[in-house]
Short mmCIF file of N, CA and C in Angstrom, two decimals:
data_model
loop_
_atom_site.label_atom_id
_atom_site.label_comp_id
_atom_site.label_asym_id
_atom_site.label_seq_id
_atom_site.Cartn_x
_atom_site.Cartn_y
_atom_site.Cartn_z
N MET R 1 119.21 114.53 192.40
CA MET R 1 120.18 115.43 193.00
C MET R 1 119.61 116.84 192.94
N GLY R 2 119.65 117.52 194.09
CA GLY R 2 119.17 118.88 194.16
C GLY R 2 120.22 119.88 193.69
N LEU R 3 119.79 121.12 193.57
CA LEU R 3 120.70 122.16 193.10
C LEU R 3 121.87 122.37 194.06
N TYR R 4 121.59 122.32 195.36
CA TYR R 4 122.68 122.55 196.32
C TYR R 4 123.68 121.41 196.31
N GLU R 5 123.17 120.18 196.14
CA GLU R 5 124.07 119.03 196.05
C GLU R 5 124.92 119.12 194.78
N ALA R 6 124.28 119.49 193.68
CA ALA R 6 125.01 119.65 192.41
C ALA R 6 126.08 120.73 192.55
N ARG R 7 125.71 121.83 193.19
CA ARG R 7 126.66 122.92 193.41
C ARG R 7 127.86 122.44 194.22
N GLY R 8 127.58 121.69 195.28
CA GLY R 8 128.66 121.16 196.11
C GLY R 8 129.58 120.23 195.33
N ASN R 9 128.98 119.36 194.51
CA ASN R 9 129.78 118.44 193.70
C ASN R 9 130.65 119.20 192.70
N ILE R 10 130.07 120.20 192.08
CA ILE R 10 130.83 120.99 191.09
C ILE R 10 131.99 121.70 191.78
N ASN R 11 131.72 122.32 192.93
CA ASN R 11 132.79 123.02 193.65
C ASN R 11 133.89 122.06 194.09
N LYS R 12 133.51 120.88 194.57
CA LYS R 12 134.51 119.90 195.00
C LYS R 12 135.36 119.46 193.82
N ASN R 13 134.71 119.17 192.69
CA ASN R 13 135.45 118.74 191.51
C ASN R 13 136.37 119.84 190.99
N LEU R 14 135.92 121.07 191.04
CA LEU R 14 136.79 122.18 190.62
C LEU R 14 137.99 122.29 191.56
N SER R 15 137.75 122.18 192.85
CA SER R 15 138.86 122.22 193.81
C SER R 15 139.86 121.11 193.55
N ASP R 16 139.34 119.90 193.28
CA ASP R 16 140.22 118.77 192.97
C ASP R 16 141.05 119.05 191.72
N LEU R 17 140.40 119.59 190.69
CA LEU R 17 141.10 119.91 189.45
C LEU R 17 142.21 120.93 189.70
N VAL R 18 141.89 121.98 190.44
CA VAL R 18 142.87 123.03 190.71
C VAL R 18 144.06 122.46 191.49
N LEU R 19 143.79 121.62 192.49
CA LEU R 19 144.88 121.01 193.25
C LEU R 19 145.75 120.12 192.37
N ARG R 20 145.12 119.33 191.53
CA ARG R 20 145.88 118.45 190.64
C ARG R 20 146.67 119.26 189.61
N TRP R 21 146.08 120.33 189.13
CA TRP R 21 146.79 121.17 188.17
C TRP R 21 148.01 121.82 188.84
N GLN R 22 147.83 122.31 190.06
CA GLN R 22 148.96 122.90 190.78
C GLN R 22 150.08 121.88 190.98
N SER R 23 149.70 120.67 191.29
CA SER R 23 150.69 119.60 191.45
C SER R 23 151.40 119.32 190.13
N THR R 24 150.63 119.29 189.06
CA THR R 24 151.21 119.07 187.73
C THR R 24 152.16 120.20 187.36
N ARG R 25 151.76 121.43 187.67
CA ARG R 25 152.59 122.60 187.33
C ARG R 25 153.92 122.59 188.07
N SER R 26 153.98 121.94 189.22
CA SER R 26 155.25 121.88 189.93
C SER R 26 156.27 121.03 189.17
N ASP R 27 155.78 120.12 188.33
CA ASP R 27 156.67 119.27 187.52
C ASP R 27 156.73 119.71 186.05
N TRP R 28 155.74 120.45 185.62
CA TRP R 28 155.64 120.84 184.21
C TRP R 28 155.61 122.36 184.14
N SER R 29 156.73 122.94 183.84
CA SER R 29 156.83 124.39 183.86
C SER R 29 157.55 124.88 182.61
N ASP R 30 156.78 124.99 181.54
CA ASP R 30 157.35 125.52 180.30
C ASP R 30 156.26 126.28 179.55
N GLU R 31 156.57 126.72 178.35
CA GLU R 31 155.62 127.51 177.57
C GLU R 31 154.38 126.70 177.20
N VAL R 32 154.55 125.41 176.98
CA VAL R 32 153.40 124.56 176.64
C VAL R 32 152.43 124.48 177.82
N ALA R 33 152.97 124.34 179.01
CA ALA R 33 152.13 124.31 180.21
C ALA R 33 151.42 125.64 180.40
N ASP R 34 152.13 126.74 180.16
CA ASP R 34 151.51 128.06 180.26
C ASP R 34 150.35 128.18 179.28
N ARG R 35 150.58 127.73 178.07
CA ARG R 35 149.55 127.81 177.02
C ARG R 35 148.36 126.91 177.36
N PHE R 36 148.64 125.71 177.86
CA PHE R 36 147.58 124.79 178.26
C PHE R 36 146.70 125.42 179.34
N GLU R 37 147.36 126.03 180.31
CA GLU R 37 146.62 126.69 181.39
C GLU R 37 145.76 127.82 180.84
N GLU R 38 146.34 128.60 179.95
CA GLU R 38 145.64 129.73 179.35
C GLU R 38 144.45 129.29 178.50
N LEU R 39 144.65 128.22 177.73
CA LEU R 39 143.60 127.76 176.80
C LEU R 39 142.53 126.90 177.45
N TYR R 40 142.88 126.14 178.48
CA TYR R 40 141.95 125.16 179.02
C TYR R 40 141.60 125.36 180.50
N ILE R 41 142.59 125.48 181.34
CA ILE R 41 142.33 125.52 182.78
C ILE R 41 141.61 126.81 183.18
N GLU R 42 142.15 127.95 182.79
CA GLU R 42 141.55 129.22 183.18
C GLU R 42 140.13 129.39 182.65
N PRO R 43 139.87 129.12 181.35
CA PRO R 43 138.49 129.24 180.87
C PRO R 43 137.53 128.26 181.55
N LEU R 44 138.01 127.05 181.82
CA LEU R 44 137.16 126.07 182.50
C LEU R 44 136.82 126.54 183.91
N GLU R 45 137.81 127.06 184.60
CA GLU R 45 137.58 127.56 185.96
C GLU R 45 136.56 128.70 185.95
N MET R 46 136.67 129.61 185.00
CA MET R 46 135.72 130.72 184.91
C MET R 46 134.32 130.21 184.56
N ALA R 47 134.24 129.25 183.64
CA ALA R 47 132.95 128.69 183.24
C ALA R 47 132.27 127.97 184.41
N VAL R 48 133.05 127.25 185.18
CA VAL R 48 132.49 126.54 186.33
C VAL R 48 131.99 127.53 187.37
N ARG R 49 132.74 128.58 187.62
CA ARG R 49 132.30 129.59 188.59
C ARG R 49 131.02 130.28 188.11
N THR R 50 130.90 130.51 186.82
CA THR R 50 129.68 131.08 186.27
C THR R 50 128.51 130.12 186.43
N ALA R 51 128.75 128.83 186.18
CA ALA R 51 127.71 127.82 186.33
C ALA R 51 127.24 127.73 187.78
N VAL R 52 128.16 127.79 188.72
CA VAL R 52 127.80 127.74 190.13
C VAL R 52 126.96 128.95 190.51
N SER R 53 127.33 130.10 190.01
CA SER R 53 126.55 131.31 190.26
C SER R 53 125.14 131.17 189.68
N SER R 54 125.03 130.59 188.51
CA SER R 54 123.72 130.37 187.89
C SER R 54 122.89 129.39 188.70
N LEU R 55 123.52 128.36 189.24
CA LEU R 55 122.81 127.41 190.10
C LEU R 55 122.29 128.11 191.36
N ASP R 56 123.08 129.01 191.92
CA ASP R 56 122.64 129.77 193.09
C ASP R 56 121.40 130.60 192.75
N GLN R 57 121.43 131.26 191.61
CA GLN R 57 120.29 132.07 191.19
C GLN R 57 119.06 131.20 190.94
N ALA R 58 119.25 130.05 190.30
CA ALA R 58 118.13 129.14 190.05
C ALA R 58 117.54 128.64 191.36
N ALA R 59 118.39 128.34 192.32
CA ALA R 59 117.91 127.87 193.62
C ALA R 59 117.07 128.94 194.31
N GLN R 60 117.48 130.19 194.20
CA GLN R 60 116.71 131.28 194.80
C GLN R 60 115.35 131.42 194.13
N VAL R 61 115.33 131.32 192.81
CA VAL R 61 114.06 131.41 192.07
C VAL R 61 113.14 130.26 192.45
N LEU R 62 113.69 129.06 192.50
CA LEU R 62 112.87 127.89 192.85
C LEU R 62 112.35 127.99 194.28
N ALA R 63 113.14 128.53 195.18
CA ALA R 63 112.68 128.71 196.56
C ALA R 63 111.53 129.71 196.61
N ARG R 64 111.62 130.78 195.83
CA ARG R 64 110.53 131.76 195.76
C ARG R 64 109.27 131.13 195.18
N VAL R 65 109.43 130.37 194.11
CA VAL R 65 108.29 129.70 193.49
C VAL R 65 107.64 128.75 194.49
N ASP R 66 108.45 128.01 195.21
CA ASP R 66 107.93 127.07 196.20
C ASP R 66 107.14 127.81 197.28
N ARG R 67 107.69 128.92 197.79
CA ARG R 67 106.99 129.71 198.81
C ARG R 67 105.68 130.27 198.25
N ASP R 68 105.72 130.77 197.02
CA ASP R 68 104.53 131.38 196.43
C ASP R 68 103.43 130.37 196.14
N CYS R 69 103.80 129.13 195.93
CA CYS R 69 102.81 128.11 195.58
C CYS R 69 102.20 127.43 196.81
N LYS R 70 102.70 127.76 197.98
CA LYS R 70 102.16 127.14 199.21
C LYS R 70 101.02 127.92 199.76
#
């Protein structure tokens, strides 16, 4: 699996998670749900976005290396 494919998979899975969480929140709306979102969902979302950004940077570096080695 290449970096772009991995990036696409990660983004799709994050989108799926966010949609499922939104669906869950429509039925689960209390302080525990708020805390769960604060402790788990929000940090995970930020970490995934950081990972995707890192994959983009790695892909750019690898593309430069590939061009330089030809």
